XYZ file of C-alpha atoms in Angstrom:
704
model
C 53.209 87.248 136.049
C 53.348 91.016 136.506
C 50.232 91.793 138.528
C 47.957 94.598 137.348
C 47.926 96.089 140.867
C 51.727 96.338 140.863
C 51.642 97.971 137.444
C 49.067 100.579 138.539
C 50.994 101.242 141.761
C 54.124 101.962 139.742
C 52.218 104.427 137.583
C 50.806 106.159 140.683
C 54.238 106.579 142.265
C 55.735 107.971 139.081
C 52.915 110.486 138.753
C 54.062 111.990 142.047
C 57.331 113.028 140.440
C 55.399 114.794 137.673
C 53.335 116.766 140.172
C 56.451 117.713 142.125
C 58.143 119.019 138.986
C 55.033 120.900 137.837
C 54.526 122.689 141.165
C 58.138 123.935 141.442
C 59.282 127.112 139.704
C 62.771 125.680 139.452
C 63.240 121.965 138.946
C 64.742 120.214 142.004
C 68.321 119.027 141.428
C 67.312 115.449 142.202
C 64.943 115.492 139.209
C 67.605 116.971 136.940
C 69.979 114.272 138.145
C 67.435 111.544 137.374
C 66.752 113.091 133.962
C 70.313 112.396 132.864
C 69.463 108.655 132.968
C 66.890 109.032 130.175
C 69.415 108.199 127.380
C 70.564 105.177 129.400
C 67.097 103.729 130.032
C 65.399 104.428 126.692
C 67.068 101.466 124.974
C 65.306 98.995 127.277
C 61.724 99.524 126.028
C 62.952 99.893 122.435
C 64.801 96.584 122.505
C 62.118 94.812 124.526
C 59.281 95.917 122.228
C 61.231 95.051 119.074
C 62.111 91.586 120.374
C 58.566 90.932 121.645
C 57.095 91.995 118.286
C 59.439 89.549 116.553
C 58.448 86.712 118.927
C 54.753 87.584 118.430
C 55.028 87.364 114.619
C 57.055 84.120 114.724
C 54.529 82.596 117.138
C 51.654 83.470 114.790
C 53.445 82.083 111.735
C 54.427 78.826 113.439
C 51.061 78.567 115.248
C 52.881 78.118 118.523
C 52.002 81.393 120.256
C 53.898 81.893 123.593
C 51.226 84.029 125.288
C 52.728 84.014 128.766
C 56.179 85.099 127.490
C 54.546 87.838 125.390
C 52.616 89.135 128.417
C 55.709 89.161 130.636
C 57.732 90.981 127.973
C 54.978 93.557 127.359
C 54.698 94.222 131.083
C 58.431 94.885 131.227
C 58.216 97.057 128.096
C 55.310 99.106 129.467
C 56.965 99.833 132.819
C 60.325 100.783 131.275
C 58.542 102.914 128.632
C 56.656 104.828 131.338
C 59.832 105.278 133.375
C 61.651 106.461 130.241
C 58.950 109.080 129.639
C 59.247 110.320 133.226
C 63.038 110.628 133.008
C 62.712 112.256 129.584
C 60.409 114.855 131.096
C 62.943 115.514 133.863
C 65.677 115.912 131.247
C 63.563 118.432 129.320
C 63.429 120.631 132.447
C 67.055 121.594 131.755
C 65.833 123.483 128.685
C 67.834 124.107 125.555
C 65.613 122.137 123.190
C 63.407 123.333 120.328
C 59.871 123.275 121.708
C 58.094 122.001 118.600
C 60.388 118.989 118.085
C 60.499 118.353 121.836
C 56.697 118.241 122.005
C 56.444 115.733 119.142
C 59.114 113.540 120.732
C 57.545 113.829 124.187
C 53.962 113.081 123.199
C 54.834 110.236 120.817
C 56.920 108.782 123.649
C 53.914 109.016 125.983
C 51.714 107.499 123.280
C 54.166 104.608 122.972
C 54.057 104.040 126.728
C 50.228 104.136 126.707
C 49.991 101.730 123.782
C 52.499 99.378 125.414
C 50.423 99.468 128.617
C 47.221 98.718 126.714
C 49.020 95.892 124.944
C 50.031 94.472 128.320
C 46.469 94.484 129.621
C 45.005 93.114 126.377
C 47.586 90.320 126.089
C 46.814 89.217 129.644
C 43.176 88.529 128.719
C 42.535 85.106 127.240
C 39.550 86.082 125.095
C 39.002 85.935 121.356
C 38.503 89.708 121.092
C 41.678 90.383 123.045
C 43.702 88.078 120.810
C 42.447 89.931 117.730
C 43.404 93.312 119.209
C 47.014 92.445 120.066
C 48.466 92.609 116.542
C 46.925 95.963 115.425
C 47.864 97.553 118.769
C 51.366 96.123 118.401
C 51.754 97.633 114.918
C 50.508 101.017 116.192
C 52.975 100.821 119.102
C 55.919 100.121 116.795
C 54.945 103.026 114.520
C 54.698 105.361 117.503
C 58.052 104.083 118.827
C 59.705 104.744 115.453
C 58.373 108.316 115.279
C 59.433 109.022 118.871
C 62.902 107.624 118.194
C 63.298 109.698 115.035
C 62.448 112.966 116.770
C 64.718 111.988 119.664
C 67.607 111.740 117.215
C 66.610 115.133 115.782
C 66.829 116.656 119.267
C 70.282 115.294 119.972
C 71.921 115.148 116.538
C 70.027 117.534 114.262
C 67.184 117.177 111.810
C 69.218 115.366 109.141
C 70.852 112.766 111.386
C 69.059 109.776 109.854
C 69.125 111.022 106.272
C 72.574 112.658 106.125
C 74.183 109.799 104.204
C 71.081 108.602 102.350
C 72.017 110.427 99.151
C 75.252 111.330 97.388
C 77.650 113.638 99.214
C 77.141 117.281 98.477
C 80.059 118.540 96.431
C 81.705 121.656 97.795
C 82.377 124.388 95.240
C 86.025 124.663 94.302
C 87.868 127.559 95.990
C 91.554 127.607 95.089
C 92.629 131.110 96.219
C 92.074 132.700 99.622
C 90.752 135.905 98.045
C 87.663 133.946 96.960
C 86.789 132.599 100.428
C 83.508 133.940 101.824
C 84.277 135.151 105.356
C 81.259 133.642 107.101
C 80.014 130.843 104.848
C 83.391 129.318 103.944
C 85.345 129.837 107.165
C 83.473 130.973 110.292
C 80.371 128.861 109.713
C 82.536 125.778 109.114
C 84.190 126.333 112.502
C 80.840 126.782 114.257
C 79.296 123.855 112.420
C 82.164 121.554 113.381
C 82.404 122.450 117.072
C 79.306 124.395 118.231
C 76.130 123.927 116.209
C 75.477 120.406 117.484
C 74.324 121.986 120.758
C 73.224 125.381 119.405
C 70.669 124.781 116.662
C 66.901 125.217 116.245
C 66.143 121.826 117.810
C 68.715 121.987 120.608
C 69.335 125.535 121.794
C 71.585 125.254 124.846
C 71.425 128.529 126.748
C 68.668 129.554 124.304
C 71.440 130.239 121.783
C 71.409 129.117 118.170
C 74.377 129.659 115.851
C 72.730 128.533 112.643
C 72.441 131.911 110.890
C 73.246 135.611 111.131
C 69.905 136.637 112.680
C 69.937 134.127 115.547
C 73.655 134.662 116.224
C 73.141 138.419 116.643
C 70.013 137.763 118.730
C 72.090 135.956 121.344
C 70.812 133.682 124.102
C 69.516 133.733 127.659
C 72.499 135.889 128.709
C 71.839 138.421 125.967
C 74.144 139.235 123.070
C 77.138 136.931 122.732
C 79.108 138.994 120.193
C 80.313 142.587 120.338
C 81.392 143.791 116.892
C 85.007 144.990 116.947
C 85.767 143.660 120.442
C 86.362 139.929 120.864
C 87.431 140.262 124.501
C 84.023 141.716 125.391
C 82.173 139.012 123.447
C 80.745 136.254 125.661
C 81.142 133.602 122.950
C 84.880 134.315 122.649
C 85.475 134.694 126.389
C 83.932 131.284 127.105
C 86.352 129.686 124.655
C 89.288 130.973 126.727
C 88.036 129.734 130.118
C 89.821 126.731 131.680
C 88.314 123.541 130.312
C 87.335 122.507 133.850
C 85.180 125.657 134.225
C 81.478 124.814 133.829
C 81.059 127.891 131.602
C 83.834 126.825 129.211
C 82.604 126.157 125.713
C 82.511 123.636 124.171
C 81.965 121.609 127.358
C 84.628 119.199 128.562
C 84.368 115.951 126.625
C 83.315 117.655 123.382
C 85.757 118.398 120.509
C 87.549 121.646 121.339
C 88.418 124.509 118.999
C 92.033 124.599 117.875
C 94.187 127.666 118.468
C 93.891 128.480 114.749
C 90.085 128.324 114.876
C 90.027 130.572 117.948
C 92.383 133.004 116.181
C 90.077 133.160 113.129
C 86.984 133.719 115.297
C 88.757 136.543 117.139
C 89.836 138.093 113.845
C 86.256 137.867 112.565
C 84.805 139.553 115.667
C 87.493 142.241 115.850
C 87.001 142.954 112.132
C 83.342 143.830 112.656
C 81.402 140.529 112.283
C 81.383 140.316 108.502
C 78.584 137.926 107.427
C 78.971 138.366 103.684
C 81.767 139.111 101.240
C 85.391 137.978 101.124
C 88.508 138.772 103.143
C 90.242 142.054 102.356
C 93.926 142.984 102.297
C 95.435 139.544 102.827
C 99.201 140.063 102.878
C 101.338 137.304 101.406
C 102.606 134.833 104.027
C 100.884 136.610 106.946
C 99.091 134.619 109.667
C 95.616 135.154 108.212
C 96.687 133.992 104.761
C 98.344 130.860 106.100
C 95.338 129.891 108.212
C 92.894 130.480 105.380
C 94.825 128.080 103.157
C 93.289 125.244 105.191
C 89.807 126.257 104.035
C 90.552 126.156 100.333
C 88.662 123.506 98.384
C 90.437 121.957 95.438
C 89.072 119.665 92.799
C 89.551 116.096 93.937
C 92.230 114.819 91.637
C 91.297 111.821 89.555
C 94.174 109.371 89.654
C 94.156 106.967 86.695
C 95.115 103.317 87.139
C 98.735 102.549 86.360
C 99.383 100.123 83.530
C 100.587 96.618 84.318
C 103.673 97.279 82.197
C 104.640 100.371 84.237
C 104.128 98.534 87.533
C 106.184 95.628 86.239
C 109.019 97.926 85.148
C 109.169 99.655 88.533
C 109.071 96.254 90.266
C 111.953 95.047 88.101
C 113.903 98.145 89.126
C 113.873 96.870 92.723
C 110.689 98.281 94.258
C 107.719 96.682 95.961
C 104.551 98.145 94.483
C 101.268 97.652 96.371
C 97.777 99.067 95.964
C 96.811 100.981 99.123
C 93.307 99.584 98.730
C 92.707 96.576 96.455
C 91.242 97.830 93.192
C 92.262 101.437 93.920
C 94.721 103.393 91.764
C 96.722 104.783 94.720
C 100.024 102.992 95.248
C 102.486 102.418 98.072
C 106.072 101.926 96.861
C 109.105 100.747 98.849
C 112.711 100.326 97.752
C 113.724 96.717 98.488
C 117.504 96.898 98.035
C 119.919 99.012 100.072
C 122.034 99.805 97.016
C 120.143 101.777 94.404
C 121.040 103.804 91.325
C 119.693 107.049 89.933
C 118.197 105.265 86.926
C 116.298 102.931 89.247
C 114.913 105.891 91.214
C 114.002 107.700 87.998
C 111.887 104.719 86.953
C 109.377 105.922 89.566
C 108.358 108.703 87.164
C 106.289 106.025 85.396
C 104.031 106.001 88.476
C 104.323 109.690 89.380
C 100.542 110.162 89.496
C 99.745 106.979 91.403
C 102.390 106.971 94.160
C 100.857 108.151 97.440
C 103.335 106.525 99.846
C 107.060 106.226 99.093
C 109.586 104.518 101.365
C 113.366 104.884 100.891
C 114.257 104.132 104.513
C 117.722 102.592 105.008
C 118.590 102.980 101.311
C 121.692 104.727 99.910
C 119.670 107.374 98.063
C 121.390 110.774 97.897
C 120.573 114.340 96.834
C 121.377 113.705 93.165
C 118.648 111.070 92.993
C 115.721 113.038 94.440
C 114.738 115.230 91.488
C 111.980 112.746 90.584
C 110.127 113.787 93.766
C 109.090 117.049 92.082
C 106.821 115.098 89.747
C 104.860 113.335 92.510
C 101.975 115.741 93.069
C 99.829 113.167 94.899
C 102.514 111.946 97.309
C 101.335 112.085 100.937
C 103.979 110.114 102.851
C 107.728 110.145 102.166
C 110.256 108.172 104.230
C 113.917 109.116 103.857
C 115.077 107.966 107.304
C 118.618 106.588 107.542
C 119.614 107.935 104.115
C 122.273 110.321 102.787
C 119.974 113.222 101.878
C 120.868 116.758 102.941
C 119.316 120.220 102.629
C 119.834 119.988 98.849
C 116.976 117.488 98.618
C 114.617 119.971 100.278
C 114.488 121.911 96.993
C 112.769 118.890 95.429
C 110.653 117.875 98.417
C 109.136 121.338 98.874
C 107.357 120.960 95.536
C 105.208 118.107 96.892
C 102.177 120.217 97.805
C 100.069 117.342 99.204
C 102.763 115.896 101.464
C 101.410 115.039 104.928
C 104.168 112.938 106.545
C 107.928 113.389 106.039
C 110.483 111.227 107.843
C 114.014 112.674 107.857
C 115.318 110.728 110.859
C 119.113 110.245 110.895
C 119.804 112.387 107.812
C 122.015 115.466 107.300
C 119.117 117.955 107.133
C 119.723 121.149 109.131
C 117.764 124.053 110.605
C 118.048 125.942 107.317
C 116.667 123.042 105.313
C 113.660 122.625 107.593
C 112.937 126.365 107.504
C 113.125 126.352 103.705
C 110.721 123.414 103.547
C 108.104 124.878 105.896
C 108.141 128.214 104.103
C 106.664 126.389 101.093
C 104.697 123.390 102.420
C 103.519 122.334 105.874
C 103.324 118.534 106.261
C 101.298 117.551 109.308
C 104.094 115.416 110.799
C 107.856 115.763 110.285
C 110.413 113.483 111.953
C 113.865 115.061 112.459
C 115.344 113.112 115.353
C 119.110 112.524 114.958
C 119.531 115.341 112.421
C 121.224 118.740 112.717
C 117.845 120.351 113.465
C 118.011 121.671 117.028
C 115.191 121.133 119.504
C 114.844 124.901 119.907
C 114.402 125.397 116.175
C 111.961 122.481 115.984
C 109.827 124.006 118.753
C 109.856 127.472 117.167
C 108.943 126.205 113.710
C 106.257 123.959 115.156
C 104.556 126.949 116.783
C 105.037 129.218 113.771
C 103.630 126.830 111.178
C 101.255 124.753 113.322
C 102.815 121.424 112.367
C 104.065 118.568 114.530
C 107.832 118.196 114.475
C 109.136 115.072 116.198
C 112.672 115.723 117.325
C 113.191 113.087 120.042
C 111.995 109.849 121.560
C 109.897 111.615 124.207
C 107.650 112.925 121.473
C 106.479 109.435 120.691
C 108.239 108.448 117.482
C 109.340 105.014 118.586
C 109.624 103.344 115.194
C 112.793 105.139 114.138
C 114.586 104.278 117.389
C 114.627 100.593 116.484
C 117.866 99.091 115.239
C 117.964 97.555 111.780
C 118.483 93.814 111.519
C 122.132 92.767 111.244
C 123.800 91.829 107.949
C 124.896 88.238 107.397
C 127.548 87.304 104.829
C 127.920 85.445 102.579
C 124.451 85.575 101.052
C 124.404 81.919 99.966
C 122.439 79.495 102.133
C 123.253 76.242 100.292
C 126.564 74.485 100.953
C 128.186 71.076 100.499
C 130.846 70.881 103.237
C 130.807 73.923 105.546
C 129.925 77.606 105.426
C 131.572 80.408 107.430
C 129.225 83.209 108.501
C 129.990 86.790 109.523
C 127.422 89.050 111.166
C 127.677 92.840 111.477
C 125.561 95.958 111.908
C 125.826 99.319 110.188
C 125.351 101.017 113.573
C 128.301 101.522 115.902
C 128.646 99.967 119.370
C 125.984 97.366 118.673
C 125.924 93.935 120.308
C 124.887 91.213 117.876
C 123.450 88.037 119.413
C 122.469 84.826 117.666
C 121.056 81.329 118.101
C 121.295 78.119 116.072
C 118.583 76.141 117.890
C 115.495 77.872 116.480
C 114.893 80.176 119.482
C 114.627 83.940 119.030
C 117.753 85.690 120.393
C 117.413 87.675 123.617
C 119.799 89.486 125.955
C 121.178 86.146 127.202
C 121.931 84.616 123.791
C 125.435 84.092 122.421
C 127.300 87.223 121.286
C 128.800 87.152 117.813
C 132.584 87.617 118.110
C 134.119 85.442 115.407
C 132.921 83.687 112.238
C 130.374 80.915 112.789
C 131.212 77.634 111.065
C 128.136 75.616 110.072
C 128.624 72.028 108.921
C 125.022 70.782 108.964
C 121.552 72.074 108.124
C 120.784 74.822 110.641
C 118.554 77.829 111.220
C 120.416 81.010 112.179
C 118.496 83.702 114.039
C 120.252 86.960 114.845
C 119.340 90.272 116.417
C 121.044 93.593 117.240
C 121.011 95.190 120.709
C 122.137 98.637 121.872
C 121.500 100.617 125.041
C 118.846 103.295 124.519
C 117.507 101.656 121.372
C 114.842 99.106 120.682
C 116.338 95.762 119.714
C 116.130 94.977 116.023
C 113.676 92.530 114.586
C 114.901 88.948 114.337
C 116.651 88.025 111.095
C 116.225 84.354 110.229
C 118.293 82.509 107.625
C 117.982 78.810 106.915
C 121.189 77.032 105.826
C 120.967 73.721 103.999
C 123.760 71.168 103.726
C 123.399 69.457 100.384
C 123.750 65.720 100.833
C 123.775 64.817 97.145
C 125.022 67.031 94.320
C 122.930 66.581 91.176
C 125.001 66.237 88.019
C 122.819 63.938 85.933
C 119.268 64.942 85.131
C 116.718 65.127 82.328
C 113.875 67.620 81.942
C 110.628 66.962 80.089
C 110.287 70.502 78.721
C 113.127 73.014 78.798
C 112.722 76.476 80.343
C 111.408 79.327 78.198
C 114.029 80.678 75.764
C 113.960 84.050 77.551
C 115.060 82.458 80.852
C 116.879 79.286 79.715
C 119.429 76.718 80.891
C 117.927 73.985 83.057
C 121.391 73.449 84.567
C 120.701 76.436 86.836
C 118.270 74.203 88.736
C 121.156 72.264 90.304
C 124.172 74.643 90.270
C 123.724 75.821 93.912
C 124.026 79.449 92.720
C 121.105 81.207 94.420
C 119.272 83.950 92.545
C 118.243 87.361 93.827
C 114.729 88.831 93.993
C 115.169 90.160 90.426
C 113.795 87.636 87.959
C 116.114 88.883 85.203
C 119.365 88.525 87.159
C 120.421 85.568 84.952
C 120.096 82.886 87.641
C 116.404 82.015 87.332
C 114.769 79.581 84.937
C 111.273 80.525 83.746
C 108.286 78.434 82.618
C 105.281 80.110 80.981
C 102.074 78.105 81.388
C 103.691 74.699 81.943
C 105.234 72.632 84.771
C 108.807 71.887 85.714
C 109.148 68.111 85.287
C 112.669 66.829 85.893
C 114.141 63.423 86.702
C 117.464 63.191 88.541
C 119.867 60.252 88.647
C 121.947 59.951 91.848
C 124.158 57.243 90.288
C 123.208 54.644 92.884
C 120.554 54.045 95.496
C 120.870 56.742 98.149
C 118.844 57.907 101.120
C 117.042 61.266 100.815
C 115.051 62.946 103.606
C 113.953 66.222 101.997
C 113.717 67.790 98.564
C 113.381 71.587 98.362
C 112.567 73.926 95.494
C 113.450 77.634 95.582
C 110.808 79.765 93.817
C 110.059 83.415 93.070
C 106.822 85.369 93.149
C 106.411 88.764 91.483
C 102.700 89.235 90.867
C 103.184 92.491 88.968
C 105.353 90.585 86.470
C 102.840 87.685 86.238
C 105.132 85.320 88.193
C 103.325 83.200 90.778
C 104.366 80.552 93.240
C 103.617 77.004 92.080
C 100.439 75.267 93.255
C 101.930 71.887 94.116
C 105.192 69.944 94.413
C 105.209 66.200 93.731
C 108.086 63.784 94.258
C 108.184 60.259 92.806
C 110.967 57.677 93.165
C 112.245 54.595 91.344
C 115.309 52.389 91.371
C 115.349 52.100 87.560
C 115.268 54.909 85.019
C 112.390 53.495 83.002
C 110.757 51.666 85.890
C 107.543 52.397 87.716
C 107.883 55.722 89.602
C 105.952 55.638 92.854
C 104.751 58.806 94.674
C 106.752 59.395 97.861
C 105.714 62.931 98.821
C 103.570 65.905 97.899
C 103.126 69.507 99.030
C 100.089 71.618 98.173
C 100.799 75.346 98.136
C 97.735 77.326 99.198
C 97.552 81.029 98.452
C 96.315 82.994 101.507
C 96.458 86.545 100.138
C 97.115 88.696 97.088
C 100.141 90.464 98.542
C 102.197 91.980 95.719
C 105.479 92.043 97.609
C 108.250 90.283 95.680
C 109.061 87.056 97.515
C 111.597 84.238 97.344
C 110.631 81.073 99.160
C 111.897 77.527 99.579
C 109.190 74.869 99.467
C 110.108 71.505 100.953
C 108.647 68.031 100.491
C 109.540 65.785 103.427
C 110.315 62.198 102.369
C 112.201 60.786 105.392
C 114.429 57.764 104.829
C 113.467 57.363 101.177
C 116.009 55.235 99.343
C 116.157 55.357 95.531
C 118.453 56.156 92.610
C 115.974 58.112 90.486
C 113.733 60.944 91.726
C 111.151 62.710 89.597
C 110.254 66.245 90.804
C 107.189 67.992 89.376
C 106.656 71.685 90.140
C 103.097 72.474 89.068
C 102.400 75.777 87.304
C 99.055 77.536 88.094
C 98.700 77.540 84.268
C 96.454 80.639 84.139
C 96.506 83.913 86.074
C 93.635 84.022 88.617
C 90.486 86.156 88.336
C 91.778 88.808 90.767
C 94.884 89.463 88.626
C 94.911 92.260 86.038
C 95.994 89.694 83.429
C 93.335 87.136 84.427
C 93.135 84.210 82.028
C 96.606 84.717 80.534
C 99.416 82.157 80.985
C 101.188 82.323 84.340
C 104.946 82.164 84.895
C 106.752 80.115 87.516
C 110.437 80.820 88.206
C 112.722 78.221 89.836
C 116.447 78.585 90.510
C 117.375 75.629 92.724
C 116.181 72.097 93.391
C 118.259 70.455 96.112
C 118.306 67.316 98.259
C 119.173 67.297 101.929
């Protein structure tokens, strides 16, 4: 147990530090050094007291009171609380804190240490009176600790630190033209509040300087006035901003968020213009530096974006786009073109979602200048990818109308210096990628400095994504064959080495190089990848090829496909469908299962049965929930289950998918096989059409 003599000795030794600090006109550096450990140590008594209070209450409720553990913990809490108070006092010797708040924090901290010490002594006594005193003293200690902690947060983070997010966010008044910006309140104060006021406020006045209002700013600090009206270079506040960051007088200190060059420019302009604390800016010339910088301080009404209708999303999806909600349940959409070949009418379908599209990806698609006029309608678009496309400077005329654009990727396009200049004269996206265009590095650097944007014009600037090769192309598209299939692999990039494997391993720099067509005569998995010096290797493209052991020519189906997507013969014609459900190769079933029985003509061995399915959630098409296979040697005989596959949904991803589901039935011998593809029946609760009939789409059932 912590002995009372040891406890008192600790208190006596610590008191010596107090006396030393009190008797010195200037605090010794060793005490200031120790004071910096106050924020490190203060969590020990807080955590220890909170945990001990919890153990005390639990012990009382369960009538199994651990007195010795409580006493040990309170002794630890008392000593660390006293030490925390001492270090806090040393820290206060640095100055720069509001005296009133500091006093409340200091004395409630001392009170907490005293109460914790009393608790320690009381808990150590095994008397009835002592036991009755522990709980009320504990409650008083926790109250004192809470008050001390609150005022500590006020000292370090401001008086509204705990309550800042307790209520609704304060709505800023709308300011849509620079002529309406208040010089101090709307611009200068925002800069000071963001970078300076945390350390220069009524409760924490570093250097005895507060920047909270006009009066205290003009009053200055311990070094006198910090601003000289009309002369920024003679103003201490401005001069300290320009010092090297390693200089101890540089402000804000190293490690704190620094002012940007634009913020420094605006502060200098404010000082040189006479320290205007009220009124608006005068004589703002169009397109001058001041006007451009002030644009960042305009406050626009937050645009309400309505939810897109299911029909519009479905139509855009059918046009060959993946449509995803950026955040589930949110109206903002991310849209990506899924097919390399695209038409103007397909692109124009995006106008249905012109309000909702926030991210738009046309990378590696054959979009050209004639197709980009729809961009002008997308006022809420923030990210636009046009990398590896055919767009030129002509498309800039449409892109420059997207006022909210933040990221623009023009990698490997025909955009030139003139196009980039034309764009930046109208809008200034935060990041623009122009590597492998006709934009010169010199022009990129000049425009970057002029407009304060980030222009990525090479690999050294960190844009790695666009340096990666695209996956190779494999032809033909079909993956089902009866005898053999001959495969060709190529890349749209020149001087690329294409490597491949047929054993399931991912290709690397030692894998076989594609030089001539690959002949496949059995079920195989092809993996291929593109390599080129100076580029990142492409992702691995995997294609599974299935040799059909038994062609199905004789079958019956319990219920035919829906009249809109008919002809059950498509299930066995080995003509694979695309990702478009209306391409004429899919069969559709609304609210009911696929239930088909096939006749192989004689008893034959089957190892696997696969079903190729489509999912397009926006069009109410879901993957099936289960596949069941039954077998019999007679058409009207007893069909016995031979295999089953449950299909578990793991997400709500709205990307259009084609997938082959396989039921393994090794060495099963039979003439008749019944395949049941179970429909989910109803759309799930998370779907916008919840409760309505669900579609399943199947284009091939094959045996291998």
